[in-house]
């Protein structure tokens, strides 16, 4: 067993716990990400809006991926919805 295999084996329970929390509180996490993005955008006076939107979407995609235990990705993908 290599070093990385050992690390993966030790972190498996933590990944399951994070997955459970992401599944239970995904909506709250999304709201927190949106609030943080708005705050940062206001503080930077819109200078980095495109980067903030991209980062926020990637974070939401990561939460979605964590919350899908069975690997079902039909509820969302890596493509963000069109801007309104």
PDB file of N, CA, C and O in Angstrom:
ATOM      1  N   UNK A   1       0.856  -1.184   0.000  1.00  0.00           N
ATOM      2  CA  UNK A   1       0.000   0.000   0.000  1.00  0.00           C
ATOM      3  C   UNK A   1       0.889   1.229   0.000  1.00  0.00           C
ATOM      4  O   UNK A   1       1.741   1.404   0.839  1.00  0.00           O
ATOM      5  N   UNK A   2       0.654   2.093  -0.965  1.00  0.00           N
ATOM      6  CA  UNK A   2       1.441   3.312  -1.081  1.00  0.00           C
ATOM      7  C   UNK A   2       0.942   4.389  -0.136  1.00  0.00           C
ATOM      8  O   UNK A   2      -0.099   4.262   0.526  1.00  0.00           O
ATOM      9  N   UNK A   3       1.697   5.450  -0.082  1.00  0.00           N
ATOM     10  CA  UNK A   3       1.373   6.565   0.792  1.00  0.00           C
ATOM     11  C   UNK A   3       0.001   7.162   0.465  1.00  0.00           C
ATOM     12  O   UNK A   3      -0.815   7.394   1.357  1.00  0.00           O
ATOM     13  N   UNK A   4      -0.262   7.398  -0.817  1.00  0.00           N
ATOM     14  CA  UNK A   4      -1.532   7.998  -1.215  1.00  0.00           C
ATOM     15  C   UNK A   4      -2.710   7.079  -0.906  1.00  0.00           C
ATOM     16  O   UNK A   4      -3.781   7.548  -0.508  1.00  0.00           O
ATOM     17  N   UNK A   5      -2.530   5.785  -1.068  1.00  0.00           N
ATOM     18  CA  UNK A   5      -3.588   4.837  -0.727  1.00  0.00           C
ATOM     19  C   UNK A   5      -3.904   4.906   0.761  1.00  0.00           C
ATOM     20  O   UNK A   5      -5.069   4.844   1.168  1.00  0.00           O
ATOM     21  N   UNK A   6      -2.862   5.046   1.566  1.00  0.00           N
ATOM     22  CA  UNK A   6      -3.034   5.152   3.009  1.00  0.00           C
ATOM     23  C   UNK A   6      -3.794   6.426   3.380  1.00  0.00           C
ATOM     24  O   UNK A   6      -4.709   6.404   4.210  1.00  0.00           O
ATOM     25  N   UNK A   7      -3.429   7.524   2.741  1.00  0.00           N
ATOM     26  CA  UNK A   7      -4.100   8.797   3.005  1.00  0.00           C
ATOM     27  C   UNK A   7      -5.567   8.724   2.587  1.00  0.00           C
ATOM     28  O   UNK A   7      -6.455   9.162   3.325  1.00  0.00           O
ATOM     29  N   UNK A   8      -5.824   8.169   1.402  1.00  0.00           N
ATOM     30  CA  UNK A   8      -7.206   8.042   0.924  1.00  0.00           C
ATOM     31  C   UNK A   8      -8.044   7.197   1.873  1.00  0.00           C
ATOM     32  O   UNK A   8      -9.203   7.506   2.146  1.00  0.00           O
ATOM     33  N   UNK A   9      -7.463   6.117   2.375  1.00  0.00           N
ATOM     34  CA  UNK A   9      -8.190   5.235   3.285  1.00  0.00           C
ATOM     35  C   UNK A   9      -8.529   5.952   4.591  1.00  0.00           C
ATOM     36  O   UNK A   9      -9.622   5.774   5.140  1.00  0.00           O
ATOM     37  N   UNK A  10      -7.617   6.782   5.063  1.00  0.00           N
ATOM     38  CA  UNK A  10      -7.859   7.499   6.315  1.00  0.00           C
ATOM     39  C   UNK A  10      -8.857   8.638   6.148  1.00  0.00           C
ATOM     40  O   UNK A  10      -9.556   8.999   7.091  1.00  0.00           O
ATOM     41  N   UNK A  11      -8.922   9.209   4.954  1.00  0.00           N
ATOM     42  CA  UNK A  11      -9.821  10.335   4.725  1.00  0.00           C
ATOM     43  C   UNK A  11     -11.217   9.915   4.257  1.00  0.00           C
ATOM     44  O   UNK A  11     -12.113  10.756   4.186  1.00  0.00           O
ATOM     45  N   UNK A  12     -11.422   8.661   3.959  1.00  0.00           N
ATOM     46  CA  UNK A  12     -12.721   8.195   3.467  1.00  0.00           C
ATOM     47  C   UNK A  12     -13.869   8.532   4.427  1.00  0.00           C
ATOM     48  O   UNK A  12     -14.914   9.028   3.972  1.00  0.00           O
ATOM     49  N   UNK A  13     -13.730   8.296   5.740  1.00  0.00           N
ATOM     50  CA  UNK A  13     -14.845   8.649   6.645  1.00  0.00           C
ATOM     51  C   UNK A  13     -15.145  10.156   6.641  1.00  0.00           C
ATOM     52  O   UNK A  13     -16.307  10.555   6.711  1.00  0.00           O
ATOM     53  N   UNK A  14     -14.115  10.982   6.526  1.00  0.00           N
ATOM     54  CA  UNK A  14     -14.330  12.427   6.495  1.00  0.00           C
ATOM     55  C   UNK A  14     -15.077  12.826   5.222  1.00  0.00           C
ATOM     56  O   UNK A  14     -15.960  13.690   5.254  1.00  0.00           O
ATOM     57  N   UNK A  15     -14.734  12.197   4.116  1.00  0.00           N
ATOM     58  CA  UNK A  15     -15.412  12.506   2.855  1.00  0.00           C
ATOM     59  C   UNK A  15     -16.889  12.145   2.941  1.00  0.00           C
ATOM     60  O   UNK A  15     -17.746  12.883   2.462  1.00  0.00           O
ATOM     61  N   UNK A  16     -17.194  11.025   3.569  1.00  0.00           N
ATOM     62  CA  UNK A  16     -18.585  10.616   3.733  1.00  0.00           C
ATOM     63  C   UNK A  16     -19.350  11.621   4.600  1.00  0.00           C
ATOM     64  O   UNK A  16     -20.483  11.967   4.302  1.00  0.00           O
ATOM     65  N   UNK A  17     -18.703  12.098   5.660  1.00  0.00           N
ATOM     66  CA  UNK A  17     -19.337  13.064   6.557  1.00  0.00           C
ATOM     67  C   UNK A  17     -19.598  14.379   5.823  1.00  0.00           C
ATOM     68  O   UNK A  17     -20.689  14.955   5.924  1.00  0.00           O
ATOM     69  N   UNK A  18     -18.615  14.840   5.060  1.00  0.00           N
ATOM     70  CA  UNK A  18     -18.780  16.073   4.285  1.00  0.00           C
ATOM     71  C   UNK A  18     -19.885  15.898   3.254  1.00  0.00           C
ATOM     72  O   UNK A  18     -20.694  16.803   3.042  1.00  0.00           O
ATOM     73  N   UNK A  19     -19.941  14.740   2.642  1.00  0.00           N
ATOM     74  CA  UNK A  19     -20.980  14.457   1.662  1.00  0.00           C
ATOM     75  C   UNK A  19     -22.360  14.520   2.305  1.00  0.00           C
ATOM     76  O   UNK A  19     -23.287  15.107   1.750  1.00  0.00           O
ATOM     77  N   UNK A  20     -22.491  13.925   3.485  1.00  0.00           N
ATOM     78  CA  UNK A  20     -23.767  13.968   4.207  1.00  0.00           C
ATOM     79  C   UNK A  20     -24.163  15.406   4.538  1.00  0.00           C
ATOM     80  O   UNK A  20     -25.317  15.795   4.353  1.00  0.00           O
ATOM     81  N   UNK A  21     -23.196  16.188   5.025  1.00  0.00           N
ATOM     82  CA  UNK A  21     -23.491  17.577   5.380  1.00  0.00           C
ATOM     83  C   UNK A  21     -23.865  18.397   4.149  1.00  0.00           C
ATOM     84  O   UNK A  21     -24.773  19.224   4.200  1.00  0.00           O
ATOM     85  N   UNK A  22     -23.167  18.176   3.041  1.00  0.00           N
ATOM     86  CA  UNK A  22     -23.481  18.896   1.806  1.00  0.00           C
ATOM     87  C   UNK A  22     -24.870  18.536   1.311  1.00  0.00           C
ATOM     88  O   UNK A  22     -25.599  19.382   0.798  1.00  0.00           O
ATOM     89  N   UNK A  23     -25.247  17.282   1.477  1.00  0.00           N
ATOM     90  CA  UNK A  23     -26.571  16.837   1.048  1.00  0.00           C
ATOM     91  C   UNK A  23     -27.661  17.456   1.921  1.00  0.00           C
ATOM     92  O   UNK A  23     -28.691  17.890   1.417  1.00  0.00           O
ATOM     93  N   UNK A  24     -27.422  17.522   3.226  1.00  0.00           N
ATOM     94  CA  UNK A  24     -28.423  18.044   4.154  1.00  0.00           C
ATOM     95  C   UNK A  24     -28.547  19.565   4.092  1.00  0.00           C
ATOM     96  O   UNK A  24     -29.632  20.108   4.263  1.00  0.00           O
ATOM     97  N   UNK A  25     -27.430  20.253   3.890  1.00  0.00           N
ATOM     98  CA  UNK A  25     -27.414  21.710   4.014  1.00  0.00           C
ATOM     99  C   UNK A  25     -26.980  22.419   2.730  1.00  0.00           C
ATOM    100  O   UNK A  25     -26.485  23.536   2.780  1.00  0.00           O
ATOM    101  N   UNK A  26     -27.188  21.783   1.597  1.00  0.00           N
ATOM    102  CA  UNK A  26     -26.768  22.355   0.327  1.00  0.00           C
ATOM    103  C   UNK A  26     -27.362  23.717   0.051  1.00  0.00           C
ATOM    104  O   UNK A  26     -26.669  24.621  -0.431  1.00  0.00           O
ATOM    105  N   UNK A  27     -28.632  23.898   0.390  1.00  0.00           N
ATOM    106  CA  UNK A  27     -29.277  25.193   0.142  1.00  0.00           C
ATOM    107  C   UNK A  27     -28.665  26.295   1.000  1.00  0.00           C
ATOM    108  O   UNK A  27     -28.444  27.412   0.529  1.00  0.00           O
ATOM    109  N   UNK A  28     -28.349  25.986   2.246  1.00  0.00           N
ATOM    110  CA  UNK A  28     -27.719  26.974   3.130  1.00  0.00           C
ATOM    111  C   UNK A  28     -26.308  27.309   2.656  1.00  0.00           C
ATOM    112  O   UNK A  28     -25.880  28.463   2.737  1.00  0.00           O
ATOM    113  N   UNK A  29     -25.598  26.304   2.165  1.00  0.00           N
ATOM    114  CA  UNK A  29     -24.253  26.527   1.645  1.00  0.00           C
ATOM    115  C   UNK A  29     -24.317  27.438   0.426  1.00  0.00           C
ATOM    116  O   UNK A  29     -23.529  28.390   0.309  1.00  0.00           O
ATOM    117  N   UNK A  30     -25.259  27.182  -0.466  1.00  0.00           N
ATOM    118  CA  UNK A  30     -25.428  28.023  -1.657  1.00  0.00           C
ATOM    119  C   UNK A  30     -25.752  29.471  -1.269  1.00  0.00           C
ATOM    120  O   UNK A  30     -25.217  30.409  -1.860  1.00  0.00           O
ATOM    121  N   UNK A  31     -26.625  29.636  -0.292  1.00  0.00           N
ATOM    122  CA  UNK A  31     -26.966  30.983   0.166  1.00  0.00           C
ATOM    123  C   UNK A  31     -25.748  31.688   0.745  1.00  0.00           C
ATOM    124  O   UNK A  31     -25.536  32.884   0.506  1.00  0.00           O
ATOM    125  N   UNK A  32     -24.936  30.953   1.500  1.00  0.00           N
ATOM    126  CA  UNK A  32     -23.721  31.528   2.073  1.00  0.00           C
ATOM    127  C   UNK A  32     -22.714  31.921   1.003  1.00  0.00           C
ATOM    128  O   UNK A  32     -22.076  32.978   1.095  1.00  0.00           O
ATOM    129  N   UNK A  33     -22.595  31.082  -0.025  1.00  0.00           N
ATOM    130  CA  UNK A  33     -21.696  31.412  -1.132  1.00  0.00           C
ATOM    131  C   UNK A  33     -22.171  32.665  -1.859  1.00  0.00           C
ATOM    132  O   UNK A  33     -21.358  33.541  -2.201  1.00  0.00           O
ATOM    133  N   UNK A  34     -23.471  32.767  -2.091  1.00  0.00           N
ATOM    134  CA  UNK A  34     -24.015  33.951  -2.753  1.00  0.00           C
ATOM    135  C   UNK A  34     -23.787  35.213  -1.923  1.00  0.00           C
ATOM    136  O   UNK A  34     -23.409  36.259  -2.451  1.00  0.00           O
ATOM    137  N   UNK A  35     -24.002  35.108  -0.635  1.00  0.00           N
ATOM    138  CA  UNK A  35     -23.809  36.258   0.254  1.00  0.00           C
ATOM    139  C   UNK A  35     -22.341  36.688   0.273  1.00  0.00           C
ATOM    140  O   UNK A  35     -22.037  37.884   0.197  1.00  0.00           O
ATOM    141  N   UNK A  36     -21.447  35.723   0.359  1.00  0.00           N
ATOM    142  CA  UNK A  36     -20.016  36.039   0.349  1.00  0.00           C
ATOM    143  C   UNK A  36     -19.611  36.676  -0.976  1.00  0.00           C
ATOM    144  O   UNK A  36     -18.846  37.649  -1.004  1.00  0.00           O
ATOM    145  N   UNK A  37     -20.153  36.156  -2.069  1.00  0.00           N
ATOM    146  CA  UNK A  37     -19.835  36.706  -3.393  1.00  0.00           C
ATOM    147  C   UNK A  37     -20.320  38.149  -3.507  1.00  0.00           C
ATOM    148  O   UNK A  37     -19.592  39.015  -4.015  1.00  0.00           O
ATOM    149  N   UNK A  38     -21.532  38.419  -3.028  1.00  0.00           N
ATOM    150  CA  UNK A  38     -22.053  39.794  -3.069  1.00  0.00           C
ATOM    151  C   UNK A  38     -21.184  40.731  -2.243  1.00  0.00           C
ATOM    152  O   UNK A  38     -20.870  41.852  -2.672  1.00  0.00           O
ATOM    153  N   UNK A  39     -20.782  40.269  -1.055  1.00  0.00           N
ATOM    154  CA  UNK A  39     -19.972  41.103  -0.174  1.00  0.00           C
ATOM    155  C   UNK A  39     -18.624  41.424  -0.811  1.00  0.00           C
ATOM    156  O   UNK A  39     -18.191  42.579  -0.821  1.00  0.00           O
ATOM    157  N   UNK A  40     -17.976  40.423  -1.354  1.00  0.00           N
ATOM    158  CA  UNK A  40     -16.676  40.641  -2.001  1.00  0.00           C
ATOM    159  C   UNK A  40     -16.836  41.546  -3.211  1.00  0.00           C
ATOM    160  O   UNK A  40     -16.022  42.452  -3.438  1.00  0.00           O
ATOM    161  N   UNK A  41     -17.893  41.350  -3.977  1.00  0.00           N
ATOM    162  CA  UNK A  41     -18.128  42.181  -5.157  1.00  0.00           C
ATOM    163  C   UNK A  41     -18.340  43.641  -4.757  1.00  0.00           C
ATOM    164  O   UNK A  41     -17.833  44.557  -5.411  1.00  0.00           O
ATOM    165  N   UNK A  42     -19.078  43.857  -3.677  1.00  0.00           N
ATOM    166  CA  UNK A  42     -19.285  45.223  -3.191  1.00  0.00           C
ATOM    167  C   UNK A  42     -17.981  45.846  -2.709  1.00  0.00           C
ATOM    168  O   UNK A  42     -17.704  47.010  -3.006  1.00  0.00           O
ATOM    169  N   UNK A  43     -17.191  45.081  -1.977  1.00  0.00           N
ATOM    170  CA  UNK A  43     -15.931  45.604  -1.440  1.00  0.00           C
ATOM    171  C   UNK A  43     -14.933  45.936  -2.541  1.00  0.00           C
ATOM    172  O   UNK A  43     -14.134  46.852  -2.396  1.00  0.00           O
ATOM    173  N   UNK A  44     -14.979  45.183  -3.635  1.00  0.00           N
ATOM    174  CA  UNK A  44     -14.053  45.439  -4.745  1.00  0.00           C
ATOM    175  C   UNK A  44     -14.686  46.349  -5.794  1.00  0.00           C
ATOM    176  O   UNK A  44     -14.082  46.585  -6.846  1.00  0.00           O
ATOM    177  N   UNK A  45     -15.882  46.860  -5.494  1.00  0.00           N
ATOM    178  CA  UNK A  45     -16.608  47.783  -6.374  1.00  0.00           C
ATOM    179  C   UNK A  45     -16.786  47.235  -7.785  1.00  0.00           C
ATOM    180  O   UNK A  45     -16.658  47.940  -8.773  1.00  0.00           O
ATOM    181  N   UNK A  46     -17.051  45.931  -7.870  1.00  0.00           N
ATOM    182  CA  UNK A  46     -17.349  45.302  -9.155  1.00  0.00           C
ATOM    183  C   UNK A  46     -16.151  45.053 -10.046  1.00  0.00           C
ATOM    184  O   UNK A  46     -16.302  44.574 -11.167  1.00  0.00           O
ATOM    185  N   UNK A  47     -14.962  45.335  -9.561  1.00  0.00           N
ATOM    186  CA  UNK A  47     -13.755  45.192 -10.386  1.00  0.00           C
ATOM    187  C   UNK A  47     -13.508  43.743 -10.806  1.00  0.00           C
ATOM    188  O   UNK A  47     -12.994  43.489 -11.893  1.00  0.00           O
ATOM    189  N   UNK A  48     -13.867  42.797  -9.952  1.00  0.00           N
ATOM    190  CA  UNK A  48     -13.591  41.381 -10.214  1.00  0.00           C
ATOM    191  C   UNK A  48     -14.879  40.567 -10.337  1.00  0.00           C
ATOM    192  O   UNK A  48     -14.891  39.371 -10.041  1.00  0.00           O
ATOM    193  N   UNK A  49     -15.949  41.181 -10.777  1.00  0.00           N
ATOM    194  CA  UNK A  49     -17.248  40.511 -10.833  1.00  0.00           C
ATOM    195  C   UNK A  49     -17.219  39.217 -11.622  1.00  0.00           C
ATOM    196  O   UNK A  49     -17.770  38.204 -11.186  1.00  0.00           O
ATOM    197  N   UNK A  50     -16.560  39.215 -12.774  1.00  0.00           N
ATOM    198  CA  UNK A  50     -16.534  38.004 -13.597  1.00  0.00           C
ATOM    199  C   UNK A  50     -15.796  36.864 -12.893  1.00  0.00           C
ATOM    200  O   UNK A  50     -16.233  35.720 -12.935  1.00  0.00           O
ATOM    201  N   UNK A  51     -14.721  37.186 -12.219  1.00  0.00           N
ATOM    202  CA  UNK A  51     -13.973  36.158 -11.493  1.00  0.00           C
ATOM    203  C   UNK A  51     -14.747  35.654 -10.275  1.00  0.00           C
ATOM    204  O   UNK A  51     -14.708  34.479  -9.942  1.00  0.00           O
ATOM    205  N   UNK A  52     -15.468  36.550  -9.630  1.00  0.00           N
ATOM    206  CA  UNK A  52     -16.277  36.180  -8.469  1.00  0.00           C
ATOM    207  C   UNK A  52     -17.404  35.241  -8.894  1.00  0.00           C
ATOM    208  O   UNK A  52     -17.661  34.231  -8.239  1.00  0.00           O
ATOM    209  N   UNK A  53     -18.061  35.561  -9.997  1.00  0.00           N
ATOM    210  CA  UNK A  53     -19.146  34.710 -10.507  1.00  0.00           C
ATOM    211  C   UNK A  53     -18.600  33.328 -10.859  1.00  0.00           C
ATOM    212  O   UNK A  53     -19.198  32.302 -10.512  1.00  0.00           O
ATOM    213  N   UNK A  54     -17.460  33.300 -11.541  1.00  0.00           N
ATOM    214  CA  UNK A  54     -16.849  32.022 -11.925  1.00  0.00           C
ATOM    215  C   UNK A  54     -16.483  31.199 -10.695  1.00  0.00           C
ATOM    216  O   UNK A  54     -16.779  29.998 -10.622  1.00  0.00           O
ATOM    217  N   UNK A  55     -15.859  31.826  -9.731  1.00  0.00           N
ATOM    218  CA  UNK A  55     -15.466  31.119  -8.509  1.00  0.00           C
ATOM    219  C   UNK A  55     -16.656  30.611  -7.723  1.00  0.00           C
ATOM    220  O   UNK A  55     -16.641  29.490  -7.203  1.00  0.00           O
ATOM    221  N   UNK A  56     -17.684  31.431  -7.644  1.00  0.00           N
ATOM    222  CA  UNK A  56     -18.899  31.029  -6.933  1.00  0.00           C
ATOM    223  C   UNK A  56     -19.546  29.829  -7.610  1.00  0.00           C
ATOM    224  O   UNK A  56     -19.972  28.875  -6.941  1.00  0.00           O
ATOM    225  N   UNK A  57     -19.606  29.852  -8.939  1.00  0.00           N
ATOM    226  CA  UNK A  57     -20.211  28.735  -9.665  1.00  0.00           C
ATOM    227  C   UNK A  57     -19.401  27.458  -9.475  1.00  0.00           C
ATOM    228  O   UNK A  57     -19.957  26.374  -9.302  1.00  0.00           O
ATOM    229  N   UNK A  58     -18.085  27.565  -9.497  1.00  0.00           N
ATOM    230  CA  UNK A  58     -17.244  26.390  -9.284  1.00  0.00           C
ATOM    231  C   UNK A  58     -17.432  25.828  -7.878  1.00  0.00           C
ATOM    232  O   UNK A  58     -17.464  24.608  -7.684  1.00  0.00           O
ATOM    233  N   UNK A  59     -17.564  26.706  -6.894  1.00  0.00           N
ATOM    234  CA  UNK A  59     -17.794  26.254  -5.525  1.00  0.00           C
ATOM    235  C   UNK A  59     -19.141  25.548  -5.406  1.00  0.00           C
ATOM    236  O   UNK A  59     -19.253  24.498  -4.757  1.00  0.00           O
ATOM    237  N   UNK A  60     -20.161  26.106  -6.060  1.00  0.00           N
ATOM    238  CA  UNK A  60     -21.483  25.471  -6.028  1.00  0.00           C
ATOM    239  C   UNK A  60     -21.464  24.117  -6.734  1.00  0.00           C
ATOM    240  O   UNK A  60     -22.095  23.167  -6.280  1.00  0.00           O
ATOM    241  N   UNK A  61     -20.726  24.032  -7.834  1.00  0.00           N
ATOM    242  CA  UNK A  61     -20.597  22.754  -8.531  1.00  0.00           C
ATOM    243  C   UNK A  61     -19.904  21.717  -7.653  1.00  0.00           C
ATOM    244  O   UNK A  61     -20.277  20.543  -7.652  1.00  0.00           O
ATOM    245  N   UNK A  62     -18.900  22.154  -6.897  1.00  0.00           N
ATOM    246  CA  UNK A  62     -18.193  21.236  -6.001  1.00  0.00           C
ATOM    247  C   UNK A  62     -19.116  20.739  -4.898  1.00  0.00           C
ATOM    248  O   UNK A  62     -19.105  19.549  -4.554  1.00  0.00           O
ATOM    249  N   UNK A  63     -19.929  21.618  -4.352  1.00  0.00           N
ATOM    250  CA  UNK A  63     -20.891  21.221  -3.315  1.00  0.00           C
ATOM    251  C   UNK A  63     -21.893  20.233  -3.894  1.00  0.00           C
ATOM    252  O   UNK A  63     -22.221  19.225  -3.268  1.00  0.00           O
ATOM    253  N   UNK A  64     -22.359  20.526  -5.110  1.00  0.00           N
ATOM    254  CA  UNK A  64     -23.303  19.623  -5.776  1.00  0.00           C
ATOM    255  C   UNK A  64     -22.682  18.244  -5.985  1.00  0.00           C
ATOM    256  O   UNK A  64     -23.302  17.216  -5.754  1.00  0.00           O
ATOM    257  N   UNK A  65     -21.437  18.234  -6.425  1.00  0.00           N
ATOM    258  CA  UNK A  65     -20.743  16.971  -6.665  1.00  0.00           C
ATOM    259  C   UNK A  65     -20.582  16.188  -5.359  1.00  0.00           C
ATOM    260  O   UNK A  65     -20.767  14.973  -5.331  1.00  0.00           O
ATOM    261  N   UNK A  66     -20.258  16.882  -4.285  1.00  0.00           N
ATOM    262  CA  UNK A  66     -20.124  16.219  -2.988  1.00  0.00           C
ATOM    263  C   UNK A  66     -21.452  15.664  -2.488  1.00  0.00           C
ATOM    264  O   UNK A  66     -21.492  14.621  -1.853  1.00  0.00           O
ATOM    265  N   UNK A  67     -22.525  16.376  -2.759  1.00  0.00           N
ATOM    266  CA  UNK A  67     -23.818  15.948  -2.220  1.00  0.00           C
ATOM    267  C   UNK A  67     -24.434  14.803  -3.011  1.00  0.00           C
ATOM    268  O   UNK A  67     -25.357  14.157  -2.526  1.00  0.00           O
ATOM    269  N   UNK A  68     -23.948  14.526  -4.203  1.00  0.00           N
ATOM    270  CA  UNK A  68     -24.464  13.423  -5.011  1.00  0.00           C
ATOM    271  C   UNK A  68     -23.690  12.149  -4.701  1.00  0.00           C
ATOM    272  O   UNK A  68     -22.741  11.815  -5.383  1.00  0.00           O
ATOM    273  N   UNK A  69     -24.132  11.445  -3.690  1.00  0.00           N
ATOM    274  CA  UNK A  69     -23.454  10.222  -3.264  1.00  0.00           C
ATOM    275  C   UNK A  69     -23.458   9.139  -4.327  1.00  0.00           C
ATOM    276  O   UNK A  69     -22.477   8.463  -4.546  1.00  0.00           O
ATOM    277  N   UNK A  70     -24.605   8.974  -4.996  1.00  0.00           N
ATOM    278  CA  UNK A  70     -24.739   7.880  -5.938  1.00  0.00           C
ATOM    279  C   UNK A  70     -24.176   8.203  -7.316  1.00  0.00           C
ATOM    280  O   UNK A  70     -24.303   7.407  -8.237  1.00  0.00           O
ATOM    281  N   UNK A  71     -23.560   9.382  -7.460  1.00  0.00           N
ATOM    282  CA  UNK A  71     -22.967   9.747  -8.736  1.00  0.00           C
ATOM    283  C   UNK A  71     -23.956  10.299  -9.728  1.00  0.00           C
ATOM    284  O   UNK A  71     -23.632  10.518 -10.875  1.00  0.00           O
ATOM    285  N   UNK A  72     -25.189  10.547  -9.309  1.00  0.00           N
ATOM    286  CA  UNK A  72     -26.208  11.089 -10.197  1.00  0.00           C
ATOM    287  C   UNK A  72     -25.918  12.556 -10.445  1.00  0.00           C
ATOM    288  O   UNK A  72     -25.915  13.358  -9.528  1.00  0.00           O
ATOM    289  N   UNK A  73     -25.666  12.909 -11.690  1.00  0.00           N
ATOM    290  CA  UNK A  73     -25.387  14.293 -12.035  1.00  0.00           C
ATOM    291  C   UNK A  73     -26.502  14.896 -12.874  1.00  0.00           C
ATOM    292  O   UNK A  73     -26.330  15.928 -13.499  1.00  0.00           O
ATOM    293  N   UNK A  74     -27.669  14.262 -12.884  1.00  0.00           N
ATOM    294  CA  UNK A  74     -28.773  14.747 -13.695  1.00  0.00           C
ATOM    295  C   UNK A  74     -29.387  16.028 -13.169  1.00  0.00           C
ATOM    296  O   UNK A  74     -30.060  16.748 -13.884  1.00  0.00           O
ATOM    297  N   UNK A  75     -29.153  16.350 -11.867  1.00  0.00           N
ATOM    298  CA  UNK A  75     -29.745  17.546 -11.289  1.00  0.00           C
ATOM    299  C   UNK A  75     -28.907  18.784 -11.557  1.00  0.00           C
ATOM    300  O   UNK A  75     -29.321  19.871 -11.264  1.00  0.00           O
ATOM    301  N   UNK A  76     -27.736  18.626 -12.102  1.00  0.00           N
ATOM    302  CA  UNK A  76     -26.900  19.777 -12.396  1.00  0.00           C
ATOM    303  C   UNK A  76     -25.640  19.326 -13.061  1.00  0.00           C
ATOM    304  O   UNK A  76     -25.231  18.196 -12.960  1.00  0.00           O
ATOM    305  N   UNK A  77     -25.037  20.253 -13.741  1.00  0.00           N
ATOM    306  CA  UNK A  77     -23.801  19.911 -14.436  1.00  0.00           C
ATOM    307  C   UNK A  77     -22.785  20.996 -14.253  1.00  0.00           C
ATOM    308  O   UNK A  77     -22.936  21.904 -13.447  1.00  0.00           O
ATOM    309  N   UNK A  78     -21.727  20.915 -15.015  1.00  0.00           N
ATOM    310  CA  UNK A  78     -20.678  21.897 -14.912  1.00  0.00           C
ATOM    311  C   UNK A  78     -20.991  23.145 -15.715  1.00  0.00           C
ATOM    312  O   UNK A  78     -20.308  24.133 -15.595  1.00  0.00           O
ATOM    313  N   UNK A  79     -22.029  23.110 -16.523  1.00  0.00           N
ATOM    314  CA  UNK A  79     -22.396  24.270 -17.322  1.00  0.00           C
ATOM    315  C   UNK A  79     -23.345  25.160 -16.513  1.00  0.00           C
ATOM    316  O   UNK A  79     -24.415  24.712 -16.117  1.00  0.00           O
ATOM    317  N   UNK A  80     -22.948  26.410 -16.264  1.00  0.00           N
ATOM    318  CA  UNK A  80     -23.819  27.291 -15.489  1.00  0.00           C
ATOM    319  C   UNK A  80     -25.040  27.703 -16.311  1.00  0.00           C
ATOM    320  O   UNK A  80     -24.984  27.707 -17.546  1.00  0.00           O
ATOM    321  N   UNK A  81     -26.125  28.051 -15.657  1.00  0.00           N
ATOM    322  CA  UNK A  81     -27.308  28.485 -16.374  1.00  0.00           C
ATOM    323  C   UNK A  81     -27.029  29.817 -17.071  1.00  0.00           C
ATOM    324  O   UNK A  81     -26.161  30.566 -16.648  1.00  0.00           O
ATOM    325  N   UNK A  82     -27.784  30.129 -18.119  1.00  0.00           N
ATOM    326  CA  UNK A  82     -27.557  31.389 -18.819  1.00  0.00           C
ATOM    327  C   UNK A  82     -27.854  32.582 -17.926  1.00  0.00           C
ATOM    328  O   UNK A  82     -28.719  32.526 -17.051  1.00  0.00           O
ATOM    329  N   UNK A  83     -27.115  33.661 -18.115  1.00  0.00           N
ATOM    330  CA  UNK A  83     -27.303  34.862 -17.304  1.00  0.00           C
ATOM    331  C   UNK A  83     -28.637  35.504 -17.647  1.00  0.00           C
ATOM    332  O   UNK A  83     -29.060  35.518 -18.786  1.00  0.00           O
ATOM    333  N   UNK A  84     -29.276  36.028 -16.620  1.00  0.00           N
ATOM    334  CA  UNK A  84     -30.587  36.675 -16.805  1.00  0.00           C
ATOM    335  C   UNK A  84     -30.423  38.114 -17.231  1.00  0.00           C
ATOM    336  O   UNK A  84     -29.522  38.767 -16.936  1.00  0.00           O
TER     337      UNK A  84
END
